[in-house]
Amino acid sequence: ALKVFQRSLHVMPKLNFDQGLPPLMDAAATQAHINQHKEILTSLNNTIQGTPYEELSLAKTLTKTHSHADHRAVIFQYANECFNHNIFWQTLCAQGSERSSVVDQLLAAEFGSVKAFEQEFSSQAGTVF
């Protein structure tokens, strides 16, 4: 059957911070993250090309591959990393931003203070990354 429309494989989102995100990330660190994302994206696209997964969104791919120990586990891993990176890119902004007072209140209620949350978050993140 002839396909009139074929969705392109997954692509890198448009980013608006070519010069990095000072003071959080300089241009070199930002570029390293971008390069890592591109590598994962390429691996995902190469892995799904010619399979039914190439027609699916990342979210749909995750739901269809999350509990399999066969070749789909690799697809899940790449799709999950791409999905997480996409969230990462969408939450960054070159101008920076402040937390809302509601978030500060919730953090203080849960952790005792915003500073205590920041310390706990940094401590826990250090064990993962």
CSV table of N, CA and C in Angstrom, one decimal:
chain,number,residue,atom,x,y,z
A,1,ALA,N,0.8,-1.2,0.0
A,1,ALA,CA,0.0,0.0,0.0
A,1,ALA,C,0.9,1.2,0.0
A,2,LEU,N,0.5,2.2,-0.7
A,2,LEU,CA,1.2,3.5,-0.8
A,2,LEU,C,0.9,4.4,0.3
A,3,LYS,N,1.9,4.9,1.0
A,3,LYS,CA,1.7,5.8,2.1
A,3,LYS,C,1.7,7.2,1.5
A,4,VAL,N,0.7,8.0,1.7
A,4,VAL,CA,0.6,9.3,1.2
A,4,VAL,C,1.4,10.2,2.2
A,5,PHE,N,1.3,9.9,3.4
A,5,PHE,CA,2.1,10.7,4.5
A,5,PHE,C,2.8,9.8,5.3
A,6,GLN,N,4.1,10.1,5.5
A,6,GLN,CA,4.9,9.3,6.4
A,6,GLN,C,5.6,10.2,7.4
A,7,ARG,N,5.3,10.0,8.7
A,7,ARG,CA,5.9,10.8,9.7
A,7,ARG,C,7.4,10.6,9.7
A,8,SER,N,8.1,11.7,9.9
A,8,SER,CA,9.6,11.6,10.0
A,8,SER,C,9.9,11.0,11.4
A,9,LEU,N,11.1,10.5,11.5
A,9,LEU,CA,11.5,9.9,12.7
A,9,LEU,C,11.7,11.0,13.8
A,10,HIS,N,11.9,10.7,15.0
A,10,HIS,CA,12.0,11.7,16.1
A,10,HIS,C,13.1,12.7,15.8
A,11,VAL,N,12.9,13.9,16.1
A,11,VAL,CA,13.8,15.0,15.8
A,11,VAL,C,14.1,15.8,17.1
A,12,MET,N,15.3,16.5,17.0
A,12,MET,CA,15.7,17.3,18.1
A,12,MET,C,14.8,18.5,18.2
A,13,PRO,N,14.3,18.9,19.5
A,13,PRO,CA,13.5,20.1,19.6
A,13,PRO,C,14.3,21.3,19.3
A,14,LYS,N,13.6,22.4,18.9
A,14,LYS,CA,14.3,23.7,18.7
A,14,LYS,C,14.6,24.2,20.0
A,15,LEU,N,15.9,24.6,20.1
A,15,LEU,CA,16.4,25.2,21.4
A,15,LEU,C,16.7,26.7,21.2
A,16,ASN,N,16.5,27.4,22.2
A,16,ASN,CA,16.7,28.9,22.2
A,16,ASN,C,17.9,29.4,23.1
A,17,PHE,N,18.9,28.6,23.3
A,17,PHE,CA,19.9,29.0,24.2
A,17,PHE,C,21.3,28.5,23.7
A,18,ASP,N,21.7,28.9,22.5
A,18,ASP,CA,22.9,28.5,21.8
A,18,ASP,C,24.2,28.9,22.7
A,19,GLN,N,24.1,29.9,23.5
A,19,GLN,CA,25.2,30.4,24.2
A,19,GLN,C,25.3,29.8,25.6
A,20,GLY,N,24.5,28.8,25.9
A,20,GLY,CA,24.5,28.2,27.2
A,20,GLY,C,23.4,28.8,28.0
A,21,LEU,N,23.4,28.5,29.3
A,21,LEU,CA,22.4,29.0,30.2
A,21,LEU,C,23.1,29.5,31.5
A,22,PRO,N,24.0,30.5,31.3
A,22,PRO,CA,24.7,31.0,32.5
A,22,PRO,C,23.7,31.5,33.6
A,23,PRO,N,24.0,31.3,34.8
A,23,PRO,CA,25.1,30.7,35.4
A,23,PRO,C,25.0,29.2,35.6
A,24,LEU,N,23.9,28.6,35.1
A,24,LEU,CA,23.7,27.2,35.4
A,24,LEU,C,24.6,26.3,34.5
A,25,MET,N,24.6,26.6,33.2
A,25,MET,CA,25.5,25.8,32.3
A,25,MET,C,26.1,26.8,31.3
A,26,ASP,N,27.4,26.6,31.1
A,26,ASP,CA,28.1,27.4,30.1
A,26,ASP,C,27.8,26.7,28.7
A,27,ALA,N,28.3,27.4,27.7
A,27,ALA,CA,28.1,26.9,26.3
A,27,ALA,C,28.6,25.5,26.1
A,28,ALA,N,29.8,25.2,26.6
A,28,ALA,CA,30.4,23.9,26.5
A,28,ALA,C,29.5,22.8,27.1
A,29,ALA,N,29.0,23.0,28.3
A,29,ALA,CA,28.2,22.0,29.0
A,29,ALA,C,26.9,21.9,28.3
A,30,THR,N,26.3,23.0,27.8
A,30,THR,CA,25.1,22.9,27.1
A,30,THR,C,25.3,22.1,25.8
A,31,GLN,N,26.3,22.4,25.1
A,31,GLN,CA,26.6,21.6,23.8
A,31,GLN,C,26.8,20.1,24.1
A,32,ALA,N,27.5,19.8,25.2
A,32,ALA,CA,27.7,18.4,25.6
A,32,ALA,C,26.3,17.7,25.8
A,33,HIS,N,25.4,18.4,26.5
A,33,HIS,CA,24.1,17.8,26.7
A,33,HIS,C,23.3,17.7,25.3
A,34,ILE,N,23.5,18.6,24.5
A,34,ILE,CA,22.8,18.6,23.1
A,34,ILE,C,23.4,17.4,22.4
A,35,ASN,N,24.7,17.3,22.4
A,35,ASN,CA,25.4,16.2,21.6
A,35,ASN,C,24.9,14.8,22.2
A,36,GLN,N,24.8,14.7,23.5
A,36,GLN,CA,24.4,13.4,24.1
A,36,GLN,C,22.9,13.1,23.6
A,37,HIS,N,22.1,14.1,23.6
A,37,HIS,CA,20.7,13.9,23.2
A,37,HIS,C,20.7,13.5,21.7
A,38,LYS,N,21.5,14.1,20.9
A,38,LYS,CA,21.5,13.8,19.5
A,38,LYS,C,21.9,12.3,19.3
A,39,GLU,N,22.9,11.9,20.1
A,39,GLU,CA,23.4,10.5,20.0
A,39,GLU,C,22.3,9.5,20.3
A,40,ILE,N,21.6,9.8,21.4
A,40,ILE,CA,20.5,9.0,21.9
A,40,ILE,C,19.3,9.0,20.8
A,41,LEU,N,19.0,10.1,20.3
A,41,LEU,CA,18.0,10.3,19.3
A,41,LEU,C,18.3,9.5,18.1
A,42,THR,N,19.6,9.5,17.6
A,42,THR,CA,20.0,8.8,16.5
A,42,THR,C,19.9,7.3,16.8
A,43,SER,N,20.3,6.9,17.9
A,43,SER,CA,20.2,5.4,18.3
A,43,SER,C,18.8,5.0,18.3
A,44,LEU,N,17.9,5.8,18.9
A,44,LEU,CA,16.5,5.4,18.9
A,44,LEU,C,16.0,5.3,17.4
A,45,ASN,N,16.2,6.3,16.6
A,45,ASN,CA,15.8,6.3,15.2
A,45,ASN,C,16.3,5.1,14.4
A,46,ASN,N,17.6,4.8,14.6
A,46,ASN,CA,18.2,3.6,14.0
A,46,ASN,C,17.5,2.3,14.4
A,47,THR,N,17.2,2.3,15.7
A,47,THR,CA,16.6,1.0,16.3
A,47,THR,C,15.2,0.8,15.8
A,48,ILE,N,14.4,1.9,15.7
A,48,ILE,CA,13.0,1.7,15.3
A,48,ILE,C,12.7,1.8,13.8
A,49,GLN,N,13.7,2.2,13.1
A,49,GLN,CA,13.5,2.3,11.6
A,49,GLN,C,13.1,1.0,11.0
A,50,GLY,N,12.0,1.0,10.3
A,50,GLY,CA,11.5,-0.2,9.6
A,50,GLY,C,10.6,-1.1,10.6
A,51,THR,N,10.3,-0.5,11.8
A,51,THR,CA,9.4,-1.3,12.7
A,51,THR,C,8.2,-0.5,12.9
A,52,PRO,N,7.1,-1.1,13.5
A,52,PRO,CA,5.9,-0.3,13.8
A,52,PRO,C,6.1,0.9,14.7
A,53,TYR,N,7.2,0.9,15.5
A,53,TYR,CA,7.5,1.9,16.4
A,53,TYR,C,7.9,3.2,15.8
A,54,GLU,N,8.3,3.2,14.5
A,54,GLU,CA,8.7,4.4,13.9
A,54,GLU,C,7.6,5.4,13.6
A,55,GLU,N,6.4,4.9,13.6
A,55,GLU,CA,5.2,5.7,13.4
A,55,GLU,C,4.6,6.2,14.7
A,56,LEU,N,5.1,5.9,15.8
A,56,LEU,CA,4.5,6.2,17.1
A,56,LEU,C,5.2,7.4,17.8
A,57,SER,N,4.5,8.1,18.6
A,57,SER,CA,5.1,9.2,19.4
A,57,SER,C,6.0,8.5,20.5
A,58,LEU,N,6.8,9.3,21.1
A,58,LEU,CA,7.7,8.8,22.2
A,58,LEU,C,6.8,8.2,23.3
A,59,ALA,N,5.8,9.0,23.7
A,59,ALA,CA,4.9,8.5,24.8
A,59,ALA,C,4.3,7.2,24.4
A,60,LYS,N,3.8,7.0,23.2
A,60,LYS,CA,3.1,5.8,22.8
A,60,LYS,C,4.1,4.6,22.7
A,61,THR,N,5.3,5.0,22.3
A,61,THR,CA,6.4,4.0,22.2
A,61,THR,C,6.7,3.5,23.6
A,62,LEU,N,6.8,4.4,24.6
A,62,LEU,CA,7.1,4.0,26.0
A,62,LEU,C,6.0,3.0,26.5
A,63,THR,N,4.7,3.3,26.2
A,63,THR,CA,3.7,2.5,26.8
A,63,THR,C,3.7,1.1,26.1
A,64,LYS,N,4.1,1.0,24.9
A,64,LYS,CA,4.1,-0.3,24.2
A,64,LYS,C,5.4,-1.1,24.5
A,65,THR,N,6.4,-0.5,25.0
A,65,THR,CA,7.7,-1.3,25.2
A,65,THR,C,8.1,-1.4,26.7
A,66,HIS,N,7.4,-0.8,27.6
A,66,HIS,CA,7.9,-0.6,29.0
A,66,HIS,C,8.1,-1.9,29.8
A,67,SER,N,7.4,-3.0,29.5
A,67,SER,CA,7.5,-4.2,30.3
A,67,SER,C,8.0,-5.4,29.5
A,68,HIS,N,8.9,-5.2,28.6
A,68,HIS,CA,9.4,-6.3,27.8
A,68,HIS,C,10.9,-6.4,28.0
A,69,ALA,N,11.3,-7.7,28.0
A,69,ALA,CA,12.7,-8.0,28.2
A,69,ALA,C,13.4,-8.4,26.9
A,70,ASP,N,12.7,-8.3,25.8
A,70,ASP,CA,13.3,-8.6,24.5
A,70,ASP,C,13.9,-7.4,23.8
A,71,HIS,N,13.9,-7.3,22.5
A,71,HIS,CA,14.5,-6.2,21.8
A,71,HIS,C,13.7,-4.9,22.1
A,72,ARG,N,12.5,-5.0,22.6
A,72,ARG,CA,11.8,-3.8,22.9
A,72,ARG,C,12.3,-3.1,24.2
A,73,ALA,N,13.1,-3.8,25.0
A,73,ALA,CA,13.7,-3.1,26.1
A,73,ALA,C,14.7,-2.1,25.7
A,74,VAL,N,15.4,-2.3,24.6
A,74,VAL,CA,16.4,-1.3,24.1
A,74,VAL,C,15.6,-0.1,23.5
A,75,ILE,N,14.5,-0.4,22.8
A,75,ILE,CA,13.7,0.7,22.3
A,75,ILE,C,13.2,1.5,23.4
A,76,PHE,N,12.7,0.9,24.5
A,76,PHE,CA,12.2,1.6,25.7
A,76,PHE,C,13.3,2.5,26.3
A,77,GLN,N,14.5,1.9,26.4
A,77,GLN,CA,15.6,2.7,27.0
A,77,GLN,C,15.9,3.9,26.2
A,78,TYR,N,16.0,3.8,24.9
A,78,TYR,CA,16.3,5.0,24.1
A,78,TYR,C,15.1,6.0,24.1
A,79,ALA,N,13.9,5.5,24.0
A,79,ALA,CA,12.7,6.3,24.0
A,79,ALA,C,12.6,7.1,25.3
A,80,ASN,N,12.8,6.4,26.4
A,80,ASN,CA,12.8,7.0,27.7
A,80,ASN,C,13.8,8.1,27.9
A,81,GLU,N,15.0,7.8,27.4
A,81,GLU,CA,16.0,8.9,27.5
A,81,GLU,C,15.7,10.1,26.7
A,82,CYS,N,15.1,9.9,25.5
A,82,CYS,CA,14.7,11.0,24.6
A,82,CYS,C,13.6,11.7,25.3
A,83,PHE,N,12.6,11.0,25.8
A,83,PHE,CA,11.5,11.6,26.5
A,83,PHE,C,11.9,12.5,27.6
A,84,ASN,N,12.8,12.0,28.5
A,84,ASN,CA,13.4,12.7,29.6
A,84,ASN,C,14.1,13.9,29.2
A,85,HIS,N,15.0,13.8,28.1
A,85,HIS,CA,15.7,14.9,27.6
A,85,HIS,C,14.7,16.0,27.1
A,86,ASN,N,13.7,15.6,26.4
A,86,ASN,CA,12.7,16.6,25.9
A,86,ASN,C,12.1,17.4,27.0
A,87,ILE,N,11.8,16.7,28.1
A,87,ILE,CA,11.3,17.4,29.3
A,87,ILE,C,12.4,18.4,29.8
A,88,PHE,N,13.6,17.9,29.9
A,88,PHE,CA,14.7,18.7,30.3
A,88,PHE,C,14.8,20.0,29.5
A,89,TRP,N,14.8,19.8,28.2
A,89,TRP,CA,14.9,21.0,27.3
A,89,TRP,C,13.8,22.0,27.5
A,90,GLN,N,12.6,21.4,27.6
A,90,GLN,CA,11.4,22.3,27.7
A,90,GLN,C,11.3,23.1,29.0
A,91,THR,N,12.0,22.6,30.1
A,91,THR,CA,12.0,23.3,31.4
A,91,THR,C,13.1,24.3,31.5
A,92,LEU,N,14.0,24.3,30.6
A,92,LEU,CA,15.1,25.3,30.6
A,92,LEU,C,14.7,26.6,29.9
A,93,CYS,N,15.2,27.7,30.4
A,93,CYS,CA,15.0,29.0,29.7
A,93,CYS,C,16.2,29.8,29.9
A,94,ALA,N,16.6,30.6,28.9
A,94,ALA,CA,17.8,31.4,29.0
A,94,ALA,C,17.7,32.5,30.0
A,95,GLN,N,16.4,33.0,30.2
A,95,GLN,CA,16.2,34.1,31.1
A,95,GLN,C,16.2,33.7,32.6
A,96,GLY,N,16.1,32.4,32.9
A,96,GLY,CA,15.9,32.0,34.2
A,96,GLY,C,14.5,32.3,34.7
A,97,SER,N,14.1,31.7,35.8
A,97,SER,CA,12.8,32.0,36.3
A,97,SER,C,12.8,31.8,37.8
A,98,GLU,N,11.8,32.3,38.5
A,98,GLU,CA,11.7,32.1,39.9
A,98,GLU,C,10.5,31.1,40.2
A,99,ARG,N,10.7,30.4,41.3
A,99,ARG,CA,9.6,29.5,41.7
A,99,ARG,C,8.4,30.4,42.1
A,100,SER,N,7.2,29.9,42.0
A,100,SER,CA,6.1,30.6,42.5
A,100,SER,C,6.0,30.5,44.0
A,101,SER,N,5.4,31.4,44.6
A,101,SER,CA,5.2,31.3,46.1
A,101,SER,C,4.5,30.1,46.6
A,102,VAL,N,3.6,29.6,45.7
A,102,VAL,CA,2.9,28.3,46.1
A,102,VAL,C,3.8,27.2,46.1
A,103,VAL,N,4.7,27.1,45.2
A,103,VAL,CA,5.7,26.0,45.2
A,103,VAL,C,6.6,26.1,46.4
A,104,ASP,N,7.1,27.3,46.7
A,104,ASP,CA,7.9,27.6,47.9
A,104,ASP,C,7.2,27.1,49.2
A,105,GLN,N,5.9,27.4,49.3
A,105,GLN,CA,5.1,27.0,50.4
A,105,GLN,C,5.0,25.5,50.5
A,106,LEU,N,4.8,24.9,49.4
A,106,LEU,CA,4.7,23.4,49.4
A,106,LEU,C,6.0,22.8,49.8
A,107,LEU,N,7.1,23.3,49.3
A,107,LEU,CA,8.4,22.8,49.6
A,107,LEU,C,8.7,22.9,51.1
A,108,ALA,N,8.4,24.1,51.6
A,108,ALA,CA,8.6,24.4,53.0
A,108,ALA,C,7.8,23.5,53.9
A,109,ALA,N,6.5,23.2,53.5
A,109,ALA,CA,5.6,22.4,54.3
A,109,ALA,C,6.2,20.9,54.3
A,110,GLU,N,6.7,20.5,53.2
A,110,GLU,CA,7.2,19.1,53.1
A,110,GLU,C,8.6,18.9,53.7
A,111,PHE,N,9.5,19.9,53.5
A,111,PHE,CA,10.9,19.7,53.8
A,111,PHE,C,11.3,20.6,55.0
A,112,GLY,N,10.4,21.4,55.5
A,112,GLY,CA,10.8,22.3,56.6
A,112,GLY,C,11.2,23.7,56.1
A,113,SER,N,11.9,23.7,54.9
A,113,SER,CA,12.3,25.0,54.3
A,113,SER,C,12.7,24.7,52.8
A,114,VAL,N,12.7,25.8,52.0
A,114,VAL,CA,13.1,25.6,50.7
A,114,VAL,C,14.6,25.2,50.6
A,115,LYS,N,15.4,25.8,51.5
A,115,LYS,CA,16.8,25.5,51.6
A,115,LYS,C,17.0,24.0,51.9
A,116,ALA,N,16.2,23.4,52.9
A,116,ALA,CA,16.3,22.0,53.2
A,116,ALA,C,16.0,21.2,52.0
A,117,PHE,N,15.0,21.6,51.2
A,117,PHE,CA,14.6,20.8,50.0
A,117,PHE,C,15.8,20.8,49.0
A,118,GLU,N,16.4,22.0,48.8
A,118,GLU,CA,17.5,22.1,47.9
A,118,GLU,C,18.7,21.2,48.3
A,119,GLN,N,19.0,21.2,49.6
A,119,GLN,CA,20.0,20.3,50.1
A,119,GLN,C,19.7,18.9,49.9
A,120,GLU,N,18.5,18.5,50.2
A,120,GLU,CA,18.1,17.1,50.0
A,120,GLU,C,18.1,16.7,48.5
A,121,PHE,N,17.6,17.6,47.7
A,121,PHE,CA,17.5,17.3,46.3
A,121,PHE,C,18.9,17.1,45.7
A,122,SER,N,19.9,18.0,46.1
A,122,SER,CA,21.2,17.9,45.6
A,122,SER,C,21.9,16.7,46.1
A,123,SER,N,21.6,16.3,47.3
A,123,SER,CA,22.2,15.1,47.9
A,123,SER,C,21.7,13.8,47.2
A,124,GLN,N,20.4,13.8,46.9
A,124,GLN,CA,19.8,12.6,46.2
A,124,GLN,C,20.2,12.6,44.8
A,125,ALA,N,20.3,13.8,44.1
A,125,ALA,CA,20.7,13.8,42.7
A,125,ALA,C,22.1,13.3,42.6
A,126,GLY,N,23.0,13.6,43.5
A,126,GLY,CA,24.4,13.2,43.5
A,126,GLY,C,24.5,11.7,43.5
A,127,THR,N,23.6,11.0,44.0
A,127,THR,CA,23.7,9.5,44.0
A,127,THR,C,23.2,8.9,42.7
A,128,VAL,N,22.4,9.7,41.9
A,128,VAL,CA,21.8,9.2,40.7
A,128,VAL,C,22.7,9.6,39.5
A,129,PHE,N,23.2,10.8,39.4
A,129,PHE,CA,23.9,11.3,38.3
A,129,PHE,C,25.3,11.3,38.5
